[in-house]
mmCIF file of C-alpha atoms in Angstrom:
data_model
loop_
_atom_site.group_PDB
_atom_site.id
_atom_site.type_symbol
_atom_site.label_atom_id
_atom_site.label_comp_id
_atom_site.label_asym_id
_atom_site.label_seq_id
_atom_site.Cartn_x
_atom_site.Cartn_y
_atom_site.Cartn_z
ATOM 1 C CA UNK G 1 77.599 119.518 66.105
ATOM 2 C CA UNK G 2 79.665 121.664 64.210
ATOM 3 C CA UNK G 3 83.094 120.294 63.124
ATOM 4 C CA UNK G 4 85.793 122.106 64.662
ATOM 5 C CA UNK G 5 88.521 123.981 62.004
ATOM 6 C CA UNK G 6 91.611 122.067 61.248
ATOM 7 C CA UNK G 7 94.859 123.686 63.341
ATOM 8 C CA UNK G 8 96.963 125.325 61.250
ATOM 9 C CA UNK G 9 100.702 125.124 61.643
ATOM 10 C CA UNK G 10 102.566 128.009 62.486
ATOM 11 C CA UNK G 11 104.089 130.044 59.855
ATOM 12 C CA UNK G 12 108.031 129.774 59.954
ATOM 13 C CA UNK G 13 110.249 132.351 59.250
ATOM 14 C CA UNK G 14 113.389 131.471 57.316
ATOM 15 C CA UNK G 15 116.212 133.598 58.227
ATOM 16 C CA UNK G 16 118.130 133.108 55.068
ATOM 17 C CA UNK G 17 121.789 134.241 56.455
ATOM 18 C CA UNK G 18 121.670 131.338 59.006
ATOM 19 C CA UNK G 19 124.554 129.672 59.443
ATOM 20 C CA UNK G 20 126.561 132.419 57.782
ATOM 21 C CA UNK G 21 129.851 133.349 59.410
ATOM 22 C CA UNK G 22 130.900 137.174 60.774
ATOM 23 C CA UNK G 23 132.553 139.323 59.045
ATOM 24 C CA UNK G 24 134.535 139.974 61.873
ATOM 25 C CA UNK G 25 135.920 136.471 61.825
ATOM 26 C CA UNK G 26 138.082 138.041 58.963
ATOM 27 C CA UNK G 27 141.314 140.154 59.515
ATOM 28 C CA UNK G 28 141.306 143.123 56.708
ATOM 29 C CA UNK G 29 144.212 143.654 54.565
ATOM 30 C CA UNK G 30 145.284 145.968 51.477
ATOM 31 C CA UNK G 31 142.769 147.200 49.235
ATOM 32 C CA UNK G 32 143.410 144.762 45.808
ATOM 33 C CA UNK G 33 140.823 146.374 43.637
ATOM 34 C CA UNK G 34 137.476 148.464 43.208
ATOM 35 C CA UNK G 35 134.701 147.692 40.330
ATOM 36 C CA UNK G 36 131.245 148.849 39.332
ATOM 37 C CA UNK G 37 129.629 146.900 42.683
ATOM 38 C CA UNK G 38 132.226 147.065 45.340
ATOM 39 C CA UNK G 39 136.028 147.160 46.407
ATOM 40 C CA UNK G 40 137.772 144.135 46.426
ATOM 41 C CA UNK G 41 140.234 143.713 50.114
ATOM 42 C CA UNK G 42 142.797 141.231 50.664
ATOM 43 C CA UNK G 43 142.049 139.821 54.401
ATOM 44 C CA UNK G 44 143.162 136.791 56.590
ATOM 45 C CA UNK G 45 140.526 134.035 57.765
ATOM 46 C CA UNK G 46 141.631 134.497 61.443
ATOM 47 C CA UNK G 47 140.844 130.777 62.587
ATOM 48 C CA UNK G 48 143.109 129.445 59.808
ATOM 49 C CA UNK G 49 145.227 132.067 58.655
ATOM 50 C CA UNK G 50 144.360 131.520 54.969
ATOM 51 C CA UNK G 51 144.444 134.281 52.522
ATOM 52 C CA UNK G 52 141.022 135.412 50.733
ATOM 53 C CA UNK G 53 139.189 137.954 49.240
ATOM 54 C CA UNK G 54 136.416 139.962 50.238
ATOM 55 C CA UNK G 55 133.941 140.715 47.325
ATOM 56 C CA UNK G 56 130.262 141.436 46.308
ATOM 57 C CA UNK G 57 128.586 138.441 44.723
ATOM 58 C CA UNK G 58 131.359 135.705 44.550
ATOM 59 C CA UNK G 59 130.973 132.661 46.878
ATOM 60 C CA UNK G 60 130.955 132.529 50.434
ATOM 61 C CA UNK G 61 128.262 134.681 52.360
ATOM 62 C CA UNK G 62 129.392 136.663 55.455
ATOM 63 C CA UNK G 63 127.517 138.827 57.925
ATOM 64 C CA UNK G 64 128.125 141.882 59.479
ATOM 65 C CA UNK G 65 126.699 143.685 62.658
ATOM 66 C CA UNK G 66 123.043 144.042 60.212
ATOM 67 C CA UNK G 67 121.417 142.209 57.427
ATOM 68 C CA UNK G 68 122.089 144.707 55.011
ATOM 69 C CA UNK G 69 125.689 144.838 55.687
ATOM 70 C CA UNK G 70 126.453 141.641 53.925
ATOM 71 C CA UNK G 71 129.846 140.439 52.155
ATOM 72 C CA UNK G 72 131.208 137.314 49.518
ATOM 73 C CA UNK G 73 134.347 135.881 50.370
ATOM 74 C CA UNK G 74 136.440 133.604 48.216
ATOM 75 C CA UNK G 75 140.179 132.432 48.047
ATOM 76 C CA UNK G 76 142.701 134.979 46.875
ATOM 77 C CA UNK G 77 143.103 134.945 42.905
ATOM 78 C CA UNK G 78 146.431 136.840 41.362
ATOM 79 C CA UNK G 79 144.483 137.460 37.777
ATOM 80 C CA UNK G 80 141.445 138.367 35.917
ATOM 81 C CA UNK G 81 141.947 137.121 32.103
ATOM 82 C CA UNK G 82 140.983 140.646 30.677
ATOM 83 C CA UNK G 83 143.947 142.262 32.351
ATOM 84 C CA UNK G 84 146.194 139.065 32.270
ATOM 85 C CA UNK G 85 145.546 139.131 28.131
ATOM 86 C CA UNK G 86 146.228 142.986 28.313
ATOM 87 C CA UNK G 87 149.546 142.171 29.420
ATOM 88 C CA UNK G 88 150.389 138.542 27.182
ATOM 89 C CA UNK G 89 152.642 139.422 23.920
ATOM 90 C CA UNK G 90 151.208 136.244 22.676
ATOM 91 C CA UNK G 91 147.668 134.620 23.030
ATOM 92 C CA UNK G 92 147.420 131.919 25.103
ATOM 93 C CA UNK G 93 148.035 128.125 23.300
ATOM 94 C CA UNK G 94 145.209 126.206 21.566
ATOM 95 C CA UNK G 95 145.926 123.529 24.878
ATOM 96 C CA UNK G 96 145.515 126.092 27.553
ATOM 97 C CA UNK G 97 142.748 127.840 25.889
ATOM 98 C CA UNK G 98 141.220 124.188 26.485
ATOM 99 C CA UNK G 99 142.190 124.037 30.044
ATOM 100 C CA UNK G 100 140.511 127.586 30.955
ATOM 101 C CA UNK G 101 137.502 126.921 28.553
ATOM 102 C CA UNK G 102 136.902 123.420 30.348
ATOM 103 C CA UNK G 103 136.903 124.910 33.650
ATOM 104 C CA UNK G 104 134.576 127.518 32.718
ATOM 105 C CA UNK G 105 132.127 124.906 30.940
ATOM 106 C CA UNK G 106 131.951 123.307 34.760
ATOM 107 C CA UNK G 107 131.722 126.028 37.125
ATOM 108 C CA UNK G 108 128.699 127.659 34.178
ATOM 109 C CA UNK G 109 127.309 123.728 34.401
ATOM 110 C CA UNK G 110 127.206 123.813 38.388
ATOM 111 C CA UNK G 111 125.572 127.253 37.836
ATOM 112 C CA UNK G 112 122.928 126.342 35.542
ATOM 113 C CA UNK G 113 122.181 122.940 37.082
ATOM 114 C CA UNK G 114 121.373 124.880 40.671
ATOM 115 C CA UNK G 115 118.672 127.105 38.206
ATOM 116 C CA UNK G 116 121.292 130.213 38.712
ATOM 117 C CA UNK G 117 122.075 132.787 35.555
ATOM 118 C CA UNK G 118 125.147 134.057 35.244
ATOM 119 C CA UNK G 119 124.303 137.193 33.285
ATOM 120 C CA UNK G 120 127.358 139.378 33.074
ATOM 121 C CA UNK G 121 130.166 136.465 31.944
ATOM 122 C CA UNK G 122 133.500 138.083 30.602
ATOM 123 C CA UNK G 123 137.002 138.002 30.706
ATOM 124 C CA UNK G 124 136.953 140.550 33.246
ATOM 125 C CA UNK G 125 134.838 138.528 35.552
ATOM 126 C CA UNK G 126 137.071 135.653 35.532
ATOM 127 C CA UNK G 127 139.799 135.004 37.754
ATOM 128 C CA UNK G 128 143.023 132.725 36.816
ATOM 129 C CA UNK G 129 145.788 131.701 40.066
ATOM 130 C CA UNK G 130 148.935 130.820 39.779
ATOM 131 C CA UNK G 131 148.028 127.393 40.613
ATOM 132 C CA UNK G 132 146.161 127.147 36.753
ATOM 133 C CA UNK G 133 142.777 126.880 38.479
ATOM 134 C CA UNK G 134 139.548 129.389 37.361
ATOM 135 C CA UNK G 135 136.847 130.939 39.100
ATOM 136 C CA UNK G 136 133.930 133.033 38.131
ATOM 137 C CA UNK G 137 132.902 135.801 39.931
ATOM 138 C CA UNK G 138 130.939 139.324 39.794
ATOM 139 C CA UNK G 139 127.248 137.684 39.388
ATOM 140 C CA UNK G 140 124.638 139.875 38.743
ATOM 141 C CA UNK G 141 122.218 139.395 41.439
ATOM 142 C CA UNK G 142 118.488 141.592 41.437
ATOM 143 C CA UNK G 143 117.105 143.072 44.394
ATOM 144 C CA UNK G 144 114.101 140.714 43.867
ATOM 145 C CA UNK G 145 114.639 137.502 42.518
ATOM 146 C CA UNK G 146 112.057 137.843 39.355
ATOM 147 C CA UNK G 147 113.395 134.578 37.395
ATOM 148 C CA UNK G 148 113.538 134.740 33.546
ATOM 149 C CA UNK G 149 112.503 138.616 33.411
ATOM 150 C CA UNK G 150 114.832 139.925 30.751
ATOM 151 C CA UNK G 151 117.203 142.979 31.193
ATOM 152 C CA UNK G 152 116.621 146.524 30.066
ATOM 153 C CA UNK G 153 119.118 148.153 30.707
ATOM 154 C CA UNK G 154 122.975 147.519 29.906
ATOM 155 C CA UNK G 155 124.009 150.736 32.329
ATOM 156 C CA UNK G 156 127.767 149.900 33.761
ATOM 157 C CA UNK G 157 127.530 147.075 30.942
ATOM 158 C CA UNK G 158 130.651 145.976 28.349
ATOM 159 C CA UNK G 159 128.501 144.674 25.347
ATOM 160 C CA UNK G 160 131.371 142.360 24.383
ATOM 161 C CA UNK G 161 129.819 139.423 25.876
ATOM 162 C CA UNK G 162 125.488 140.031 25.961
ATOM 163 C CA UNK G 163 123.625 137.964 23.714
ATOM 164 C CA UNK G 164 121.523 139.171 21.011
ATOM 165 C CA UNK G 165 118.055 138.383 22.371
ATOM 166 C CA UNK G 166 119.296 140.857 25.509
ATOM 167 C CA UNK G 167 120.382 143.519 23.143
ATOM 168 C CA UNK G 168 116.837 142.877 20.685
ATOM 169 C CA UNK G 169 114.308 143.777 23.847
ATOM 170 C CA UNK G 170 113.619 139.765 24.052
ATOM 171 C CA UNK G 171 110.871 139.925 27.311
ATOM 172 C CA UNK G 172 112.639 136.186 28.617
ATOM 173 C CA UNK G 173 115.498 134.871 28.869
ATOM 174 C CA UNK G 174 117.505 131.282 29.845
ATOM 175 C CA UNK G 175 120.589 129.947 30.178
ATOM 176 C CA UNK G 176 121.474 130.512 26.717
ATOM 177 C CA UNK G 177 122.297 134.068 27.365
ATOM 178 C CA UNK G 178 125.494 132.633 29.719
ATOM 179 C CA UNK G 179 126.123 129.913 26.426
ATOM 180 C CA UNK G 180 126.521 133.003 24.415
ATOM 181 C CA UNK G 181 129.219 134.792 26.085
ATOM 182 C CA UNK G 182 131.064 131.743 26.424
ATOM 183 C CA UNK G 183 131.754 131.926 22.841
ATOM 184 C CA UNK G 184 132.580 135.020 23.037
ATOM 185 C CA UNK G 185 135.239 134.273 25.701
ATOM 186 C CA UNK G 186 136.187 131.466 23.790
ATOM 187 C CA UNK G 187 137.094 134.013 20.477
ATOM 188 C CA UNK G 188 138.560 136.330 22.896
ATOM 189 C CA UNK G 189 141.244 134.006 24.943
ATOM 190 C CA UNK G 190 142.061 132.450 20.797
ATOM 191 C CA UNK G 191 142.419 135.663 19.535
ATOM 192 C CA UNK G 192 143.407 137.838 22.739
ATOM 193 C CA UNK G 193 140.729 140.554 21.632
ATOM 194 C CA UNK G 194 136.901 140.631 21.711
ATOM 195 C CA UNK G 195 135.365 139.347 18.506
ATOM 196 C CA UNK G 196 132.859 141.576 18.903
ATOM 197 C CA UNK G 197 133.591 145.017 20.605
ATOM 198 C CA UNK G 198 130.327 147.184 20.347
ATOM 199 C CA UNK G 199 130.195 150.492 22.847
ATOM 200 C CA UNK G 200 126.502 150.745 22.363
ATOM 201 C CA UNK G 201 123.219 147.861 21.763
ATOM 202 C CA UNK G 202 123.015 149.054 18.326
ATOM 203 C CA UNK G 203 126.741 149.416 17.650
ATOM 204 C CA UNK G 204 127.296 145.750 19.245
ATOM 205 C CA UNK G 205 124.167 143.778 17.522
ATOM 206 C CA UNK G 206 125.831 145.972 13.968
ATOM 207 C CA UNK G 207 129.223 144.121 14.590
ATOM 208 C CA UNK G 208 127.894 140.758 15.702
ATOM 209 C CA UNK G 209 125.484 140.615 12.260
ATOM 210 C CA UNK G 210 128.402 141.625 10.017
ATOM 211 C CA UNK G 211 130.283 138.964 11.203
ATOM 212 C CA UNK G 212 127.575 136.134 11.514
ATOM 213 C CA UNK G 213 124.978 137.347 9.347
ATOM 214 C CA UNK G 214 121.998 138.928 9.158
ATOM 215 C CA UNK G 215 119.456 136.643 11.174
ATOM 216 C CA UNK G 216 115.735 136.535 9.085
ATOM 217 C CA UNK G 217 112.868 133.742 10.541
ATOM 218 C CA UNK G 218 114.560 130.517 9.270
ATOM 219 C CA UNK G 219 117.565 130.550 11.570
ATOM 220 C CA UNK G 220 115.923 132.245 14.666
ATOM 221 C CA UNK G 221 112.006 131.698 14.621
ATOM 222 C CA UNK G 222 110.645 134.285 16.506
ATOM 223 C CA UNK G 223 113.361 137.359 15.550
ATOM 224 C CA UNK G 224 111.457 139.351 13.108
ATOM 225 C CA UNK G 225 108.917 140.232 16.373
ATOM 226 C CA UNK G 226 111.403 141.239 18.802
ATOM 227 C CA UNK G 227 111.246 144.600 19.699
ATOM 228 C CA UNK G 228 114.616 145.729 18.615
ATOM 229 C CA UNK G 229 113.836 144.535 14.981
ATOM 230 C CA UNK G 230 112.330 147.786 14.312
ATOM 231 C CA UNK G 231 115.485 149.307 13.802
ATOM 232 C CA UNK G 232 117.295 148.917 10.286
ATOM 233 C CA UNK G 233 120.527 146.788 10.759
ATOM 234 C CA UNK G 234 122.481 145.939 7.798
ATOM 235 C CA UNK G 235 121.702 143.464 5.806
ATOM 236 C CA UNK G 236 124.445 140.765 5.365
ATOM 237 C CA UNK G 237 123.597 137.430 4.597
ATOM 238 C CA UNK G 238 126.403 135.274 5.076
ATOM 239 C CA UNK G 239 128.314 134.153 8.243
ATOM 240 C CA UNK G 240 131.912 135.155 8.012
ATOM 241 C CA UNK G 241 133.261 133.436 11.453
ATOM 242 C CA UNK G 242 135.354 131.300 9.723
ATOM 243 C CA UNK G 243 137.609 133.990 7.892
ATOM 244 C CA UNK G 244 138.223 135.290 11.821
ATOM 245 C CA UNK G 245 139.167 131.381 12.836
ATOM 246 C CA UNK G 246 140.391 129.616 9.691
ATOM 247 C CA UNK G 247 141.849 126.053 9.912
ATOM 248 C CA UNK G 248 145.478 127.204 9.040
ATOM 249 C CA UNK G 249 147.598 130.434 8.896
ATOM 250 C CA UNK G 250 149.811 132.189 7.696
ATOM 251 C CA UNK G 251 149.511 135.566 8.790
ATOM 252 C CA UNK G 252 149.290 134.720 12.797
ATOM 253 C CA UNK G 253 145.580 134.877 12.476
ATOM 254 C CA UNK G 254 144.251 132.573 15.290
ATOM 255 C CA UNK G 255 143.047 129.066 13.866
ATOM 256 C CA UNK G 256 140.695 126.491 14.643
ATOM 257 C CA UNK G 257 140.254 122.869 13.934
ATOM 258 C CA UNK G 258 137.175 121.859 12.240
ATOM 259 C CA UNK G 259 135.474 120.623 15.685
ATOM 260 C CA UNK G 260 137.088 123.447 17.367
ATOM 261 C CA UNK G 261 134.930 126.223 14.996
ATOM 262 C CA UNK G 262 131.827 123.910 15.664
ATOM 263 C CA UNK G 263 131.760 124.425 18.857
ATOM 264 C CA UNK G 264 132.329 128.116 18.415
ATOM 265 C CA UNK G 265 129.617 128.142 15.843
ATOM 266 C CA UNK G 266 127.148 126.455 18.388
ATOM 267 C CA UNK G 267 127.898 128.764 21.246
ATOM 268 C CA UNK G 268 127.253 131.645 18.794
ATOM 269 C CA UNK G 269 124.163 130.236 17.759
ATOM 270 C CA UNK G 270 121.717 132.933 16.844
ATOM 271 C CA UNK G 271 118.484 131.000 17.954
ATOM 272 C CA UNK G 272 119.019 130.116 21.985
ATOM 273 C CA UNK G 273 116.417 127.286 21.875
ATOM 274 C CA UNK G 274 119.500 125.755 19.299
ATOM 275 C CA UNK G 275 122.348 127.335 21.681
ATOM 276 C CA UNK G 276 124.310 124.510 22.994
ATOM 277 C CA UNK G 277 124.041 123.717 26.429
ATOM 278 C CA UNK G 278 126.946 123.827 28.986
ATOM 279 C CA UNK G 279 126.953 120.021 29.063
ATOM 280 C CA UNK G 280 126.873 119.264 25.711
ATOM 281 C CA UNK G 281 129.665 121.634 25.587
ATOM 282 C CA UNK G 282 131.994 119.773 28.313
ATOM 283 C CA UNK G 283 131.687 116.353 25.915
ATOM 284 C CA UNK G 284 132.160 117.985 22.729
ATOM 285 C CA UNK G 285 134.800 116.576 20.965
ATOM 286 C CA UNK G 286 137.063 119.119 20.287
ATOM 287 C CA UNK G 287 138.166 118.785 24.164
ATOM 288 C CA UNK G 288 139.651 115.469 23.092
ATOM 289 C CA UNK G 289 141.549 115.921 20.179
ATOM 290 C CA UNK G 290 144.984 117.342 19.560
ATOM 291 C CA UNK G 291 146.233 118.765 21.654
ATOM 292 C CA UNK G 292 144.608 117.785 24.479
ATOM 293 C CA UNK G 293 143.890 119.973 27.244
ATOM 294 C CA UNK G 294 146.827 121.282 29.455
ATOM 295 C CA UNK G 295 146.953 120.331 32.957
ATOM 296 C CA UNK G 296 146.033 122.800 35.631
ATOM 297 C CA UNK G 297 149.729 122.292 37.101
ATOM 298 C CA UNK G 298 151.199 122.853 33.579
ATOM 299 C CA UNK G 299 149.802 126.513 33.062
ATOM 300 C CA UNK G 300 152.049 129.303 32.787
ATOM 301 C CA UNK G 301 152.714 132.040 35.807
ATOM 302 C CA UNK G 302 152.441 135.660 35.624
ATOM 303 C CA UNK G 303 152.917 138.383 37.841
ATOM 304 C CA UNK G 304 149.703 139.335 39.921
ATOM 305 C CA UNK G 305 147.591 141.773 37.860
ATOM 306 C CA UNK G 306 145.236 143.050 40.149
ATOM 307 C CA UNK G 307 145.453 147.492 40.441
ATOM 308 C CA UNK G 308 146.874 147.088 43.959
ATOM 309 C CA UNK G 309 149.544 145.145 42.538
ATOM 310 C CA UNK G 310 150.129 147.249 39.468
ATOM 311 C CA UNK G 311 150.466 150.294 41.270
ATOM 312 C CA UNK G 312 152.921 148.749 43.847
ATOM 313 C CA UNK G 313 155.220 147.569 40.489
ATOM 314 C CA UNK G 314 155.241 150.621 39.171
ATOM 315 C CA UNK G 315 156.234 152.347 42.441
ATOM 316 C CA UNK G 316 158.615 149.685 42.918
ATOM 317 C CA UNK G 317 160.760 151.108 40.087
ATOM 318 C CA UNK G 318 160.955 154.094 41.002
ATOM 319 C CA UNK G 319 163.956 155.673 43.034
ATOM 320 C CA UNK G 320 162.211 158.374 44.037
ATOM 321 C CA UNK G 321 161.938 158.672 48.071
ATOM 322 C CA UNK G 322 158.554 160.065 48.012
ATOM 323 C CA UNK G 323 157.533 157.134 46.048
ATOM 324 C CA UNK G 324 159.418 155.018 48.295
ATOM 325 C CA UNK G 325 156.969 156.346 51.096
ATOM 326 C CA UNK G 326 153.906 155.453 49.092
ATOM 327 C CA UNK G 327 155.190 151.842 48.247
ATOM 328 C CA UNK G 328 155.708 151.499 52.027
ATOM 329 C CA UNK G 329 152.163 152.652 52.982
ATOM 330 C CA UNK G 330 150.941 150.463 49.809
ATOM 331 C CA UNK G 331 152.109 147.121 51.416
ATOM 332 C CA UNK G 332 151.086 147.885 54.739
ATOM 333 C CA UNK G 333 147.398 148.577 53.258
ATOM 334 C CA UNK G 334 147.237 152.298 54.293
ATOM 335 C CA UNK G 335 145.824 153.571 51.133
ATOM 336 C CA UNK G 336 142.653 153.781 49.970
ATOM 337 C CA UNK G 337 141.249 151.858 52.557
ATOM 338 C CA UNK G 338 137.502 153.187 52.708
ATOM 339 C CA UNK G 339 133.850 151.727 51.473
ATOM 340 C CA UNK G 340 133.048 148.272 52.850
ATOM 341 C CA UNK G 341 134.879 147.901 55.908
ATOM 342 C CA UNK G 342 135.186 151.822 57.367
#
């Protein structure tokens, strides 16, 4: 008798917007902003009248009337830290450089613990309220989720942030690449300009090894094969990130303590099996030494940066009646009011 076949079960089909709200639960507002990936609009959660802001690849998902028409919603933030520094006649303090650098340690530690990359972190893609708190946002997200395949191209990209295995050819990649621009972002919110501010790879990986050195087999195992090798880079052999960050002043150069430029020095580790890690980061010591952290309540104010804003300031000065007009349609969201939601 022959046996009969097992029963297979049925195959299921994971729809994987369930449970995702409508977009038309959501009141638009006034344009805020447009990037690279999408236009940023101001609009009203219509079930509890708070405040957000509609974006690609930030936090919440939201559906429209078909799959592909798909939105990220988070809470309204005044600031990005690129434009808010733009705008600062002073660097921010040692004690709220520790407040935004802790914040960004945990929401990077969330990421990497849920086995999700980052991959385009920078001041621009960070967003500061008026309440002291941080967010990240702007996440690069593939069409197909191919994890660890390493980028080619740096199209669209500011190389002020991308870590030097990206910009060598490296074929894999890991958190480390996120640990990297941390220290970057780190130099940049001390110093209130990139440390390293490359306009091409070659130009950016030229800047990066005159400041840290030339790397050679001893410090990074595995760099002489990466593809990007091949070209000649300058040969400097010594790491100079100390005379950018000494330990005192005199000049208004930004300093660091000692275990302030360690932990700069590990997140701008060469080698990113030796990169610290975002945890080891949060407990380093520097957090808890002199002076301490600033409270999230304690941080300073500034006037919202976003373009919307900037534009309706600058009208706002103006006597003119014609600009008068355009302030008027500007706050009731009449301009430039296309893309996502026309």
């Amino acid at each position: 008798m022959k046996t009969p076949e097992p029963i297979q079960p049925p195959q299921r089909s994971i729809n994987m917007l369930q449970g995702c709200r409508s977009v038309d639960e959501f009141e638009r507002m006034n344009k805020i902003d447009e990037g690279t990936y999408g236009v940023v609009y101001r609009a009203k959660d219509k079930k509890t009248g708070i405040e957000k802001a509609f974006h690609l690849h930030v936090k919440e998902v939201v559906v429209g009337s078909s799959l592909d028409s798909i939105f990220m919603v988070m809470e309204y933030m005044e600031h990005d830290l690129k434009g808010l520094m733009e705008t600062m006649k002073q660097p921010f303090s040692q004690s709220e450089v520790k407040c935004l650098m802790m914040q960004l340690l945990e929401g990077v530690k969330y990421l990497h613990d849920n086995w999700v990359l980052h991959r385009d972190l920078k001041t621009s893609n960070i967003l500061l309220n008026n309440r002291g708190e941080l967010k990240i946002c702007d996440f690069i997200i593939p069409p197909v989720w191919q994890p660890f395949e390493a980028l080619h191209s740096f199209s669209g990209y500011v190389m002020v942030q991308v870590a030097p295995e990206l910009l060598l050819g490296a074929k894999e990649y890991s958190t480390a690449i996120d640990m990297w621009s941390l220290g970057c972002i780190m130099a940049e919110l001390l110093a209130k300009e990139p440390l390293f501010n490359g306009k091409t790879e070659f130009d950016q990986l030229d800047k990066i090894f005159r400041i840290l050195g030339t790397p050679n087999e001893k410090i990074w195992p595995g760099f002489p094969k990466l593809p990007g090798v091949k070209v000649n880079f300058v040969k400097q052999p010594y790491n100079k990130l100390r005379e950018k960050f000494p330990p005192t002043s005199f000049s208004g150069r930004p300093t660091l303590s000692e275990a302030g430029f360690d932990l700069l020095n590990k997140l701008l580790t060469y080698d990113p099996e030796k990169r610290i890690a975002a945890e080891d980061a949060l407990n380093h010591e520097w957090f808890r030494e002199v002076p301490l952290p600033k409270s999230k309540s304690f941080m300073p104010t500034f006037p919202a940066q976003h373009a919307h804003d900037r534009r309706l300031r600058r009208v706002m000065k103006s006597p003119d009646p014609l600009k008068e007009q355009r302030m008027k349609e500007l706050q009731q969201g009449e301009i430039g009011t296309g893309s996502l939601f026309s």
